[in-house]
mmCIF file with all atom_site columns, C-alpha atoms in Angstrom:
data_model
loop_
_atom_site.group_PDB
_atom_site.id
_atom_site.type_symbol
_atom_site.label_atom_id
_atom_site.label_alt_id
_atom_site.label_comp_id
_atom_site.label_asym_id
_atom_site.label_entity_id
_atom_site.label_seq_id
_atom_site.pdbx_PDB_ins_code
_atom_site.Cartn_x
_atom_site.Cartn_y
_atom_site.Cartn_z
_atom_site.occupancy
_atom_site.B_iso_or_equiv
_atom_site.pdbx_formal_charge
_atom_site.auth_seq_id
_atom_site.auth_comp_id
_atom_site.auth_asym_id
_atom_site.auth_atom_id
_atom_site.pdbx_PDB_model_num
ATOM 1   C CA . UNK A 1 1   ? 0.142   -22.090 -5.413  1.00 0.00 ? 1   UNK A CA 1
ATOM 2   C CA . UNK A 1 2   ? 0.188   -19.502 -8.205  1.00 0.00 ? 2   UNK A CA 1
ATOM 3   C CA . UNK A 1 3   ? 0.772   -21.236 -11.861 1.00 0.00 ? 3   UNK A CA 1
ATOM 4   C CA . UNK A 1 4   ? 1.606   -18.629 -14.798 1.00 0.00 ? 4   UNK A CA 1
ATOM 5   C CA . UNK A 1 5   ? 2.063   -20.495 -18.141 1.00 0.00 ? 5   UNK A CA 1
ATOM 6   C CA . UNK A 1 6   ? 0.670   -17.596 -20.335 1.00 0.00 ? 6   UNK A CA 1
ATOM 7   C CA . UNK A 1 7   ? 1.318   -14.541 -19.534 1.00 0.00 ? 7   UNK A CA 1
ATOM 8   C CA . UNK A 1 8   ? -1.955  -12.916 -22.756 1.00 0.00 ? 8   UNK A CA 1
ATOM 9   C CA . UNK A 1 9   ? -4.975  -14.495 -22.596 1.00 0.00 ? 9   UNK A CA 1
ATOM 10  C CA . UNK A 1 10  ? -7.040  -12.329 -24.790 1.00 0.00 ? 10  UNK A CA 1
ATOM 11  C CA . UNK A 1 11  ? -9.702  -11.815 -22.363 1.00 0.00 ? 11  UNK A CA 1
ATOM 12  C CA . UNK A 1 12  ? -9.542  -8.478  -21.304 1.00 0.00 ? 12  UNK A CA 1
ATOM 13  C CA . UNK A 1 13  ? -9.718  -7.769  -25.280 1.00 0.00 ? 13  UNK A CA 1
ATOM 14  C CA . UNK A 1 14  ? -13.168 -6.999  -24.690 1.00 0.00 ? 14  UNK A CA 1
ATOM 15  C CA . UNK A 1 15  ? -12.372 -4.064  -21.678 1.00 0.00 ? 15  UNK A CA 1
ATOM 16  C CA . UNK A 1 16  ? -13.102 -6.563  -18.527 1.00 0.00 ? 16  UNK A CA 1
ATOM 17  C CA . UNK A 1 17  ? -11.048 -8.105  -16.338 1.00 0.00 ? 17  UNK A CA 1
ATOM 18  C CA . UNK A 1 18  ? -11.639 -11.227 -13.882 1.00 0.00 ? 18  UNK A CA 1
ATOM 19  C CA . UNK A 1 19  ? -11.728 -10.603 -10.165 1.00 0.00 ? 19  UNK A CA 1
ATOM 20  C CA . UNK A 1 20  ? -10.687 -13.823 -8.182  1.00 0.00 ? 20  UNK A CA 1
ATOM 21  C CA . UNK A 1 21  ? -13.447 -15.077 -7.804  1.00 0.00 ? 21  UNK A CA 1
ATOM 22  C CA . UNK A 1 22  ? -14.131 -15.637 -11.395 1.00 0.00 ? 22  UNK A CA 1
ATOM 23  C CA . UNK A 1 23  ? -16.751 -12.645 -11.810 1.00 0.00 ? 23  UNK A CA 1
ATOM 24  C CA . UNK A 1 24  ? -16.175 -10.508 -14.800 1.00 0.00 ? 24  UNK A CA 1
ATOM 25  C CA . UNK A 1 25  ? -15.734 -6.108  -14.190 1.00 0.00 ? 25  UNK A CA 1
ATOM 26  C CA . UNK A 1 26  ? -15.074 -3.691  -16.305 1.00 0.00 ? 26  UNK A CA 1
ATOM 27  C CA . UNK A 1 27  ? -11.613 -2.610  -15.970 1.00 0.00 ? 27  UNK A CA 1
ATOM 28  C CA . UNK A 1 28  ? -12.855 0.882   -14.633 1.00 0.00 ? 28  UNK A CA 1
ATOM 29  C CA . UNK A 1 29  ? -14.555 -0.862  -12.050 1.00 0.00 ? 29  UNK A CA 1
ATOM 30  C CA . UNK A 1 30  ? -13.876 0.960   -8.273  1.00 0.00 ? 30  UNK A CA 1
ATOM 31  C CA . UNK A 1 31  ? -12.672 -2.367  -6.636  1.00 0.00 ? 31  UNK A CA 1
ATOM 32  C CA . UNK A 1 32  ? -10.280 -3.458  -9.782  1.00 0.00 ? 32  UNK A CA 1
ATOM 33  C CA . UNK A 1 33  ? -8.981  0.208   -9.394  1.00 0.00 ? 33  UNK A CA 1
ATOM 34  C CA . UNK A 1 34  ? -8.516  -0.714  -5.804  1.00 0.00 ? 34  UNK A CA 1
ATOM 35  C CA . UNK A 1 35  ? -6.169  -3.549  -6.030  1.00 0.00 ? 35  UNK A CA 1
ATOM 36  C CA . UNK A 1 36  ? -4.531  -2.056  -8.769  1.00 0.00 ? 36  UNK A CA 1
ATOM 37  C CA . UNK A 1 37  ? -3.379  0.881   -6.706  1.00 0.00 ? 37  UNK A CA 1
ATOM 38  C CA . UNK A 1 38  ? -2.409  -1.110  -3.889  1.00 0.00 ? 38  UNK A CA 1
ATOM 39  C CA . UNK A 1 39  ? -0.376  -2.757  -6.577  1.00 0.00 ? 39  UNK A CA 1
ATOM 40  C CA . UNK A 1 40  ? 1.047   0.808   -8.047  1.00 0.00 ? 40  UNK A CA 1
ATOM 41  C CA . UNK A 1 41  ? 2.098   1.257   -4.060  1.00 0.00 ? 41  UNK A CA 1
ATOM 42  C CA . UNK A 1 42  ? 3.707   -2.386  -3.843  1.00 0.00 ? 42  UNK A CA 1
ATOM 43  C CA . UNK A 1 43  ? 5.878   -1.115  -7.185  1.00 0.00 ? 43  UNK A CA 1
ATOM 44  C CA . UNK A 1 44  ? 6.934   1.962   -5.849  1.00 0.00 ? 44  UNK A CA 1
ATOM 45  C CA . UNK A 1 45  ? 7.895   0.660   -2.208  1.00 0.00 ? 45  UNK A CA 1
ATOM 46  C CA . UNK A 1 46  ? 10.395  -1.702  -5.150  1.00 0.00 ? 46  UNK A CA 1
ATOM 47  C CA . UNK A 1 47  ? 11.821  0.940   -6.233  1.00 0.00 ? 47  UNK A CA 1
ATOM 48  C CA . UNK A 1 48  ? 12.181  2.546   -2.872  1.00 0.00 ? 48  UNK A CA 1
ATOM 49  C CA . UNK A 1 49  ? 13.960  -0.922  -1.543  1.00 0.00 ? 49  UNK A CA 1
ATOM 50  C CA . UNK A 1 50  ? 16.598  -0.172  -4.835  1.00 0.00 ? 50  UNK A CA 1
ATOM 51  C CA . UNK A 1 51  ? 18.294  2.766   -2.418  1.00 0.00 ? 51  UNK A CA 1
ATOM 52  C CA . UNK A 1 52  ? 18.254  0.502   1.124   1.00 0.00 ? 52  UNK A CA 1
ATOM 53  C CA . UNK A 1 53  ? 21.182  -1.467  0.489   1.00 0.00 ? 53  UNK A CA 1
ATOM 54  C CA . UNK A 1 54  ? 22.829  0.342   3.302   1.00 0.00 ? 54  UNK A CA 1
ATOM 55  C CA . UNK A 1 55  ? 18.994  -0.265  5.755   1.00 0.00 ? 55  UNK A CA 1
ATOM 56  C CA . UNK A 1 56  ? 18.708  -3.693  5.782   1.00 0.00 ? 56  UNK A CA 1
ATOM 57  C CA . UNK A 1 57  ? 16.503  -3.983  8.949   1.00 0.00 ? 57  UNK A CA 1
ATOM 58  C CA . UNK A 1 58  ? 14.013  -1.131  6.827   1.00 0.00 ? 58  UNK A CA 1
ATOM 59  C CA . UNK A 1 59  ? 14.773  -3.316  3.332   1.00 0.00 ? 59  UNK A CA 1
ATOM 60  C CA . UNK A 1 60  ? 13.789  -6.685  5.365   1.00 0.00 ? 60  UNK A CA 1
ATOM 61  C CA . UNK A 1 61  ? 10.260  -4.931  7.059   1.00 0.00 ? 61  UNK A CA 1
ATOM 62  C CA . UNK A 1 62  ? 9.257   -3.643  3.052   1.00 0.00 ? 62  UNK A CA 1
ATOM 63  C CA . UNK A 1 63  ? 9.725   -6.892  1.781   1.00 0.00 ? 63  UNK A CA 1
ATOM 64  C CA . UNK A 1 64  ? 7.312   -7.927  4.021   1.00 0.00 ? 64  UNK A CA 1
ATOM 65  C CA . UNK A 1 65  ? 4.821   -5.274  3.277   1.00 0.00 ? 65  UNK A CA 1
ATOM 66  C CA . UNK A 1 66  ? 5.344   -6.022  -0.427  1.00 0.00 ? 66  UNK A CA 1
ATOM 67  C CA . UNK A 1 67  ? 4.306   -9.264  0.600   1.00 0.00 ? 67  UNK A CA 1
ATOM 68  C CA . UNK A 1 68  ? 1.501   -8.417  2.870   1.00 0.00 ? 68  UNK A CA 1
ATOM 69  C CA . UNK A 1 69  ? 0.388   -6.348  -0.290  1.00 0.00 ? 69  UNK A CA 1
ATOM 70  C CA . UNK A 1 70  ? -0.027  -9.197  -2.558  1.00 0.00 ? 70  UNK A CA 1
ATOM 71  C CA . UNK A 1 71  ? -2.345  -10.409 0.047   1.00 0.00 ? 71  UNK A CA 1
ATOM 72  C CA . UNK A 1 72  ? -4.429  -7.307  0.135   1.00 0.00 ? 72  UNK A CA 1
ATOM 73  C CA . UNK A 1 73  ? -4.912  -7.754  -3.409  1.00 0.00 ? 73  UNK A CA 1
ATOM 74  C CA . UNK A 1 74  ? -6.162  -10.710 -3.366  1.00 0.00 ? 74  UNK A CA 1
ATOM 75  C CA . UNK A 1 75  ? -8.561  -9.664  -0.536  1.00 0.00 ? 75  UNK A CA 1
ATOM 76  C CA . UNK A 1 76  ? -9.641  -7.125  -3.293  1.00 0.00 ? 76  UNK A CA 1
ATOM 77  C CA . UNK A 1 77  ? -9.614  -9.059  -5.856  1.00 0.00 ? 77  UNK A CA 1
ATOM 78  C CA . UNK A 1 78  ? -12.383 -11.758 -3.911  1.00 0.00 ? 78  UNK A CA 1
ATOM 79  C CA . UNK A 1 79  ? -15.540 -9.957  -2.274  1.00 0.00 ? 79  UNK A CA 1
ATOM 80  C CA . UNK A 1 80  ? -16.368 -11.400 0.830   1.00 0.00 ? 80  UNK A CA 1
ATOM 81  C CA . UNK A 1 81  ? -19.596 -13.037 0.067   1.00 0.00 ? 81  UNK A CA 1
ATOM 82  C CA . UNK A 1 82  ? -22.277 -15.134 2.389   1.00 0.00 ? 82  UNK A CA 1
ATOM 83  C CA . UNK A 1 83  ? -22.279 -18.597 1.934   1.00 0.00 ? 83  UNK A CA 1
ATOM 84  C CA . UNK A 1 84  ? -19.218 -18.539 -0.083  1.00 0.00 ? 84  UNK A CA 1
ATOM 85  C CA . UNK A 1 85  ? -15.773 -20.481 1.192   1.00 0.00 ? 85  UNK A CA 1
ATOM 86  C CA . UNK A 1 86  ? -13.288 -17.927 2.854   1.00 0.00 ? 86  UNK A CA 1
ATOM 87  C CA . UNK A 1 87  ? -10.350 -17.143 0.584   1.00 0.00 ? 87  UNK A CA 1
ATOM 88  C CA . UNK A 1 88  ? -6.712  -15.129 1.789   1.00 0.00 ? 88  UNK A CA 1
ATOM 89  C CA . UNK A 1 89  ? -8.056  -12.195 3.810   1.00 0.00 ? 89  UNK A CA 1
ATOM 90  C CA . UNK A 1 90  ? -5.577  -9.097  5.501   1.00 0.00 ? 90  UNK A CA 1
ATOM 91  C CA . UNK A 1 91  ? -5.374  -10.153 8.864   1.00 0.00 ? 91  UNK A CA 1
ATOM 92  C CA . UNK A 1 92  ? -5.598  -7.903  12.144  1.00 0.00 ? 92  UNK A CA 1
ATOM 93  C CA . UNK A 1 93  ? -2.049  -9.286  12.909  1.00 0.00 ? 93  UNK A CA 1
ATOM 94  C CA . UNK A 1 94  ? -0.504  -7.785  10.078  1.00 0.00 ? 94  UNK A CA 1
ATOM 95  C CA . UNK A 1 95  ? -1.699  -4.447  11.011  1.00 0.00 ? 95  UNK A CA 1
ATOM 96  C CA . UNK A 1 96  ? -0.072  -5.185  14.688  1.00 0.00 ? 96  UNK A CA 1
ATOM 97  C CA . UNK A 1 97  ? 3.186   -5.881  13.593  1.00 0.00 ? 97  UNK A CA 1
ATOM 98  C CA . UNK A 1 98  ? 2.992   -2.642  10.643  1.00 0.00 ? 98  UNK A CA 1
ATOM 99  C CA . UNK A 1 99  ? 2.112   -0.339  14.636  1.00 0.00 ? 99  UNK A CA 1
ATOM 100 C CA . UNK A 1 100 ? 5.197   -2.423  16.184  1.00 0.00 ? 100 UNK A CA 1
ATOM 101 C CA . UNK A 1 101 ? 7.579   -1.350  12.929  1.00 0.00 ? 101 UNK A CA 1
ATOM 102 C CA . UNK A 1 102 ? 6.388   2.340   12.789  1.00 0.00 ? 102 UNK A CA 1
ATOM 103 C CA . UNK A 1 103 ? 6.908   2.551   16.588  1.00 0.00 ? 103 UNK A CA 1
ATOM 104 C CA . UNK A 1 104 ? 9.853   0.957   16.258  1.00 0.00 ? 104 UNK A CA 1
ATOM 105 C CA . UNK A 1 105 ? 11.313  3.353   13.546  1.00 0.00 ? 105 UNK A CA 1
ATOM 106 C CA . UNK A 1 106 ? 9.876   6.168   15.467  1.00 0.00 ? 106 UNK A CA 1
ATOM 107 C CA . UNK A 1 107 ? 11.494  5.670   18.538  1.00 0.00 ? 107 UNK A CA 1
ATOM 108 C CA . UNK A 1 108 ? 15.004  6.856   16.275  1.00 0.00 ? 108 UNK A CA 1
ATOM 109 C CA . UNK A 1 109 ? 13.539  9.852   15.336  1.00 0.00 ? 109 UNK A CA 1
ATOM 110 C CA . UNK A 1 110 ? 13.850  13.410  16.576  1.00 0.00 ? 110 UNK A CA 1
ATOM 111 C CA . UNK A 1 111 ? 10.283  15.082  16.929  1.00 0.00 ? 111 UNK A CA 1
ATOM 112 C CA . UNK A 1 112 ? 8.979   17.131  14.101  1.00 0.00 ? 112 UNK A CA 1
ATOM 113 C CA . UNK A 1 113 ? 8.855   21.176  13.888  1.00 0.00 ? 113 UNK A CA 1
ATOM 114 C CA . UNK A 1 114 ? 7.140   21.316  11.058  1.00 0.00 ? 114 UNK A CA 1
ATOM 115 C CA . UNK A 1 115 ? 5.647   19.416  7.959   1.00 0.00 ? 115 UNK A CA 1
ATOM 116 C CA . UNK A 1 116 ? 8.274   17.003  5.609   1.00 0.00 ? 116 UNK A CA 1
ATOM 117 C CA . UNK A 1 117 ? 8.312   17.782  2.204   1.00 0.00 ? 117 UNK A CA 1
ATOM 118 C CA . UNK A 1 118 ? 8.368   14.124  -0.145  1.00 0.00 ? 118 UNK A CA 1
ATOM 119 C CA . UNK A 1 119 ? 12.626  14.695  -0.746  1.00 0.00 ? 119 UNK A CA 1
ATOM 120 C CA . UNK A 1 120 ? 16.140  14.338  0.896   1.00 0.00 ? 120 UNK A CA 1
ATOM 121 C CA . UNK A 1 121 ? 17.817  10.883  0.258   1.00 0.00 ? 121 UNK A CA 1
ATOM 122 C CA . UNK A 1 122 ? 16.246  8.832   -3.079  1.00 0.00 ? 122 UNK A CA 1
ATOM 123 C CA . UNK A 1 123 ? 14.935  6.283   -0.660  1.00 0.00 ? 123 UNK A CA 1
ATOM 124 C CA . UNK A 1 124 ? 12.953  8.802   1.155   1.00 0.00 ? 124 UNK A CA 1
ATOM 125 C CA . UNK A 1 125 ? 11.709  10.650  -2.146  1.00 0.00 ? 125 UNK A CA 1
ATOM 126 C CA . UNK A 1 126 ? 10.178  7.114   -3.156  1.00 0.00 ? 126 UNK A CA 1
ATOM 127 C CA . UNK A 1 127 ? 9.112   6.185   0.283   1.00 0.00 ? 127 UNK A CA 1
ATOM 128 C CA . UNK A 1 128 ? 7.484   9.470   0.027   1.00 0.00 ? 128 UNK A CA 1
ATOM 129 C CA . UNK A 1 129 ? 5.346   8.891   -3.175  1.00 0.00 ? 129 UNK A CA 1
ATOM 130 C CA . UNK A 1 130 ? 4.709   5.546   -1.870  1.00 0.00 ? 130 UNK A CA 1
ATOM 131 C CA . UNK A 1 131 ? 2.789   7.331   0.821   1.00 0.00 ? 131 UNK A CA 1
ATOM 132 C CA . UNK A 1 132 ? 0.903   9.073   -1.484  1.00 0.00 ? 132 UNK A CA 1
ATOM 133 C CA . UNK A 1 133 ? -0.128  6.173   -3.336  1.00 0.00 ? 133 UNK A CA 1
ATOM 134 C CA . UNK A 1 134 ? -1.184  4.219   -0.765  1.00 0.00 ? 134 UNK A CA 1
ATOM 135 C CA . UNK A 1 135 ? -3.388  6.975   1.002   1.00 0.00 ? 135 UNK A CA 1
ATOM 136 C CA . UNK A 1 136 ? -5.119  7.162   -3.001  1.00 0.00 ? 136 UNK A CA 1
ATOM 137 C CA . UNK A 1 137 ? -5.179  3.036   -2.762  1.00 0.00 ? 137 UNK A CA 1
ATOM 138 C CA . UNK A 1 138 ? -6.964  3.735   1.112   1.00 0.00 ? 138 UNK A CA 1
ATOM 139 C CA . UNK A 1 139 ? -9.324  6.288   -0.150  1.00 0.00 ? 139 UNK A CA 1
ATOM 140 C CA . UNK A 1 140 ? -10.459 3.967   -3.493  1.00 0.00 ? 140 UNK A CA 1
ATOM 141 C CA . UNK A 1 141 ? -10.725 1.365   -0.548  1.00 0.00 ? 141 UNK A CA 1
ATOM 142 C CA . UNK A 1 142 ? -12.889 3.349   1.705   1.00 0.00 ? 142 UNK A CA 1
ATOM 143 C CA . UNK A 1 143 ? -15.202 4.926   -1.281  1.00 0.00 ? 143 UNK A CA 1
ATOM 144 C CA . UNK A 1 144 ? -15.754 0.868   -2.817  1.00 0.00 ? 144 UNK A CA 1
ATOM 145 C CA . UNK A 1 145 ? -16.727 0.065   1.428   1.00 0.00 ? 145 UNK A CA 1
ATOM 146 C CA . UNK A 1 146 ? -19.373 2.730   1.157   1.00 0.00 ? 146 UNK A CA 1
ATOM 147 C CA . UNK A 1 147 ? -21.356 0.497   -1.812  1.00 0.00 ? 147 UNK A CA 1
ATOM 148 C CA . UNK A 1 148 ? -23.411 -1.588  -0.653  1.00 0.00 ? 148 UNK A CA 1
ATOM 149 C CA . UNK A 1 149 ? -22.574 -5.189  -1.901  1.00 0.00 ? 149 UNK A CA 1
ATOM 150 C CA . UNK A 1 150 ? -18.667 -4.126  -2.052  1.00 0.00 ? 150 UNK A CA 1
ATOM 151 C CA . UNK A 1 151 ? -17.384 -5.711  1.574   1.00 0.00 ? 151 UNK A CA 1
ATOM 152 C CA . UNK A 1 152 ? -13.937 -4.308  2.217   1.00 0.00 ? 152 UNK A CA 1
ATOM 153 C CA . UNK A 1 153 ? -13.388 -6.076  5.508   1.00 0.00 ? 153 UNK A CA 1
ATOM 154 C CA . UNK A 1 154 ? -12.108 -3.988  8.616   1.00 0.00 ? 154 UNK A CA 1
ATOM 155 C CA . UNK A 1 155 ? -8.241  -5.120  8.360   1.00 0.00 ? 155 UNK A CA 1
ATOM 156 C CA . UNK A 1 156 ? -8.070  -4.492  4.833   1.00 0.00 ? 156 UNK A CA 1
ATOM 157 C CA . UNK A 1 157 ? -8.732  -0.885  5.465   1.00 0.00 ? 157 UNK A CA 1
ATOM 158 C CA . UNK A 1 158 ? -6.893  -0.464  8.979   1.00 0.00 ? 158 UNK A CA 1
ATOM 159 C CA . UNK A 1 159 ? -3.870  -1.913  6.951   1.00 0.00 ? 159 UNK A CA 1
ATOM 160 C CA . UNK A 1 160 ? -3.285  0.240   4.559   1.00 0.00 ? 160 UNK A CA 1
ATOM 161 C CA . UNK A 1 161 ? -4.203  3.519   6.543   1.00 0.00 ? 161 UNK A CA 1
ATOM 162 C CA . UNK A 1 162 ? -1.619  1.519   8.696   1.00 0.00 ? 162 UNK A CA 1
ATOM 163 C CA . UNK A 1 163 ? 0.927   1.714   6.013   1.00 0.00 ? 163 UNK A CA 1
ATOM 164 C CA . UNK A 1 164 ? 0.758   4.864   4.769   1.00 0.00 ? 164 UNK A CA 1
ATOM 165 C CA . UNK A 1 165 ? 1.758   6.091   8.507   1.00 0.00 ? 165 UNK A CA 1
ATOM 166 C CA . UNK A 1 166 ? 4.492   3.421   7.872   1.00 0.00 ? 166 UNK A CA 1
ATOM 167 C CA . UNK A 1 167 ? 5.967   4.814   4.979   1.00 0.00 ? 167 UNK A CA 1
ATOM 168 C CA . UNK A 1 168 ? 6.069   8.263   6.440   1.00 0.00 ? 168 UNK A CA 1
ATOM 169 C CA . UNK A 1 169 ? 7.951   7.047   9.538   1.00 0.00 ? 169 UNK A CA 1
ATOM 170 C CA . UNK A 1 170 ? 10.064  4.908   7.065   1.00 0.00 ? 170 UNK A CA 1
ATOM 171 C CA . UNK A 1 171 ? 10.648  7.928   4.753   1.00 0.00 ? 171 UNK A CA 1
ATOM 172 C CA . UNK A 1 172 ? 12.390  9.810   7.746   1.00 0.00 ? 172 UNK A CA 1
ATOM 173 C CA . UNK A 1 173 ? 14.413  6.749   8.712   1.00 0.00 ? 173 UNK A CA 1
ATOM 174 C CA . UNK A 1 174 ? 15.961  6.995   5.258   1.00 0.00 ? 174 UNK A CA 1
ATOM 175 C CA . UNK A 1 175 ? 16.681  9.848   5.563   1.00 0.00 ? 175 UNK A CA 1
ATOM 176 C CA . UNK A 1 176 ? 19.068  9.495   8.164   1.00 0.00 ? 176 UNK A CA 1
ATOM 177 C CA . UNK A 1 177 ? 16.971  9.371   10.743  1.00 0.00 ? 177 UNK A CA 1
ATOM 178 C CA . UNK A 1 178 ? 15.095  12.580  10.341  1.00 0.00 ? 178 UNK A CA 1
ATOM 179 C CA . UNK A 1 179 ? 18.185  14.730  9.695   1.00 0.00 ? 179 UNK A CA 1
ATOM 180 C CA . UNK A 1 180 ? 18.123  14.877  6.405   1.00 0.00 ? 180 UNK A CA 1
ATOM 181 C CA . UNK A 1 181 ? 14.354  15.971  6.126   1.00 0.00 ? 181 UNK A CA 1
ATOM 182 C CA . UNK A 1 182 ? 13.661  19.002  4.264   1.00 0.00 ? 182 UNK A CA 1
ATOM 183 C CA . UNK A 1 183 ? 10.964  20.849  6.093   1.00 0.00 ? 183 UNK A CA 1
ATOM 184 C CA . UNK A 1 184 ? 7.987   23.023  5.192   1.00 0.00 ? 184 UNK A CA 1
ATOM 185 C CA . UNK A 1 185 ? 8.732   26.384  5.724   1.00 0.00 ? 185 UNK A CA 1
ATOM 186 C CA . UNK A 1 186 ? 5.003   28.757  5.292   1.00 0.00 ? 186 UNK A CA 1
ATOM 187 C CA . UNK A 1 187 ? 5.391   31.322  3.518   1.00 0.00 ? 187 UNK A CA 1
ATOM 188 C CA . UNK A 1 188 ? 8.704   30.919  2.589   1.00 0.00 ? 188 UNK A CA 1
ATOM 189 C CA . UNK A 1 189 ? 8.231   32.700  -1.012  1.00 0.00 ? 189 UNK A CA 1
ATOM 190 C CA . UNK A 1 190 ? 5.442   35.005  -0.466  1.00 0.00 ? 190 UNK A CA 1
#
């Protein structure tokens, strides 16, 4: 359980911040800019869940995901070390039931003729930029993998490519299933 009784502490005065495991970074550092764009993507996906009061089967499966997020940050937020006791990792189930959702979303929606442009109902504009957040959040993810001594375990990374796929498929849900897309058209001002 998660106790907040002060909110400042005063010690990230100095330009660091604490990961979970009690190891001070510098507030720059890759894998603090990790978690704290899967956070930016948990806001957003908020915001997006502010136009669903007409989707509540799509409002119920992102309050999950804003769930499973917090859990992905504190994956982040606590390398996976050897020796060390195992703390609240992303779990291969949680990916399962994001491929269940997107299939089940996707099975509502006409095929595609072309690329969507981010746009068409407000839910699907912010469902939209979600996407684009989360693929920056996956690529921050992927780039802190590729240090060595910066684990990033397998799940972690399958879930939130996972979820960016999600929010596209959830994008054209809410926009009325697809019909209310606004497609690329190339060329169109040449």
């Amino acid at each position: 359980m998660v106790v907040l009784n002060r909110i400042y502490t005063r010690t990230g005065d100095d330009g660091t911040t604490a990961l979970g495991s009690g190891e001070r970074r510098p507030k720059y550092d890759l894998r603090v800019s990790a978690y704290g764009t899967v956070d930016e993507t948990n806001a957003v996906i908020g915001v997006a869940r502010l136009h669903l009061t007409d989707a509540r089967e799509l409002d119920a499966m992102l309050g999950l995901i804003q769930n499973d997020l917090f859990d992905l940050g504190a994956d982040l937020a606590v390398p996976q070390r050897e020796g060390q006791a195992e703390r609240l990792r992303v779990l291969s189930s949680q990916v399962e039931r994001l491929e269940r959702d997107i299939d089940g979303l996707n099975a509502n929606l006409a095929p595609l003729t072309s690329f969507v442009l981010p746009g068409g109902t407000p839910a699907a504009a912010y469902l939209h930029l979600a996407r684009t957040v989360c693929r920056r959040a996956e690529r921050i993810m992927v780039e802190l993998a590729a240090k060595p001594d910066e684990p990033v375990s397998d799940a972690a990374i399958q879930f939130i490519n996972r979820l960016s796929d999600f929010l596209f498929v959830a994008s054209r849900s809410a926009n009325r299933n697809g019909a209310g897309d606004v497609l690329w058209v190339p060329g169109q001002n040449r």
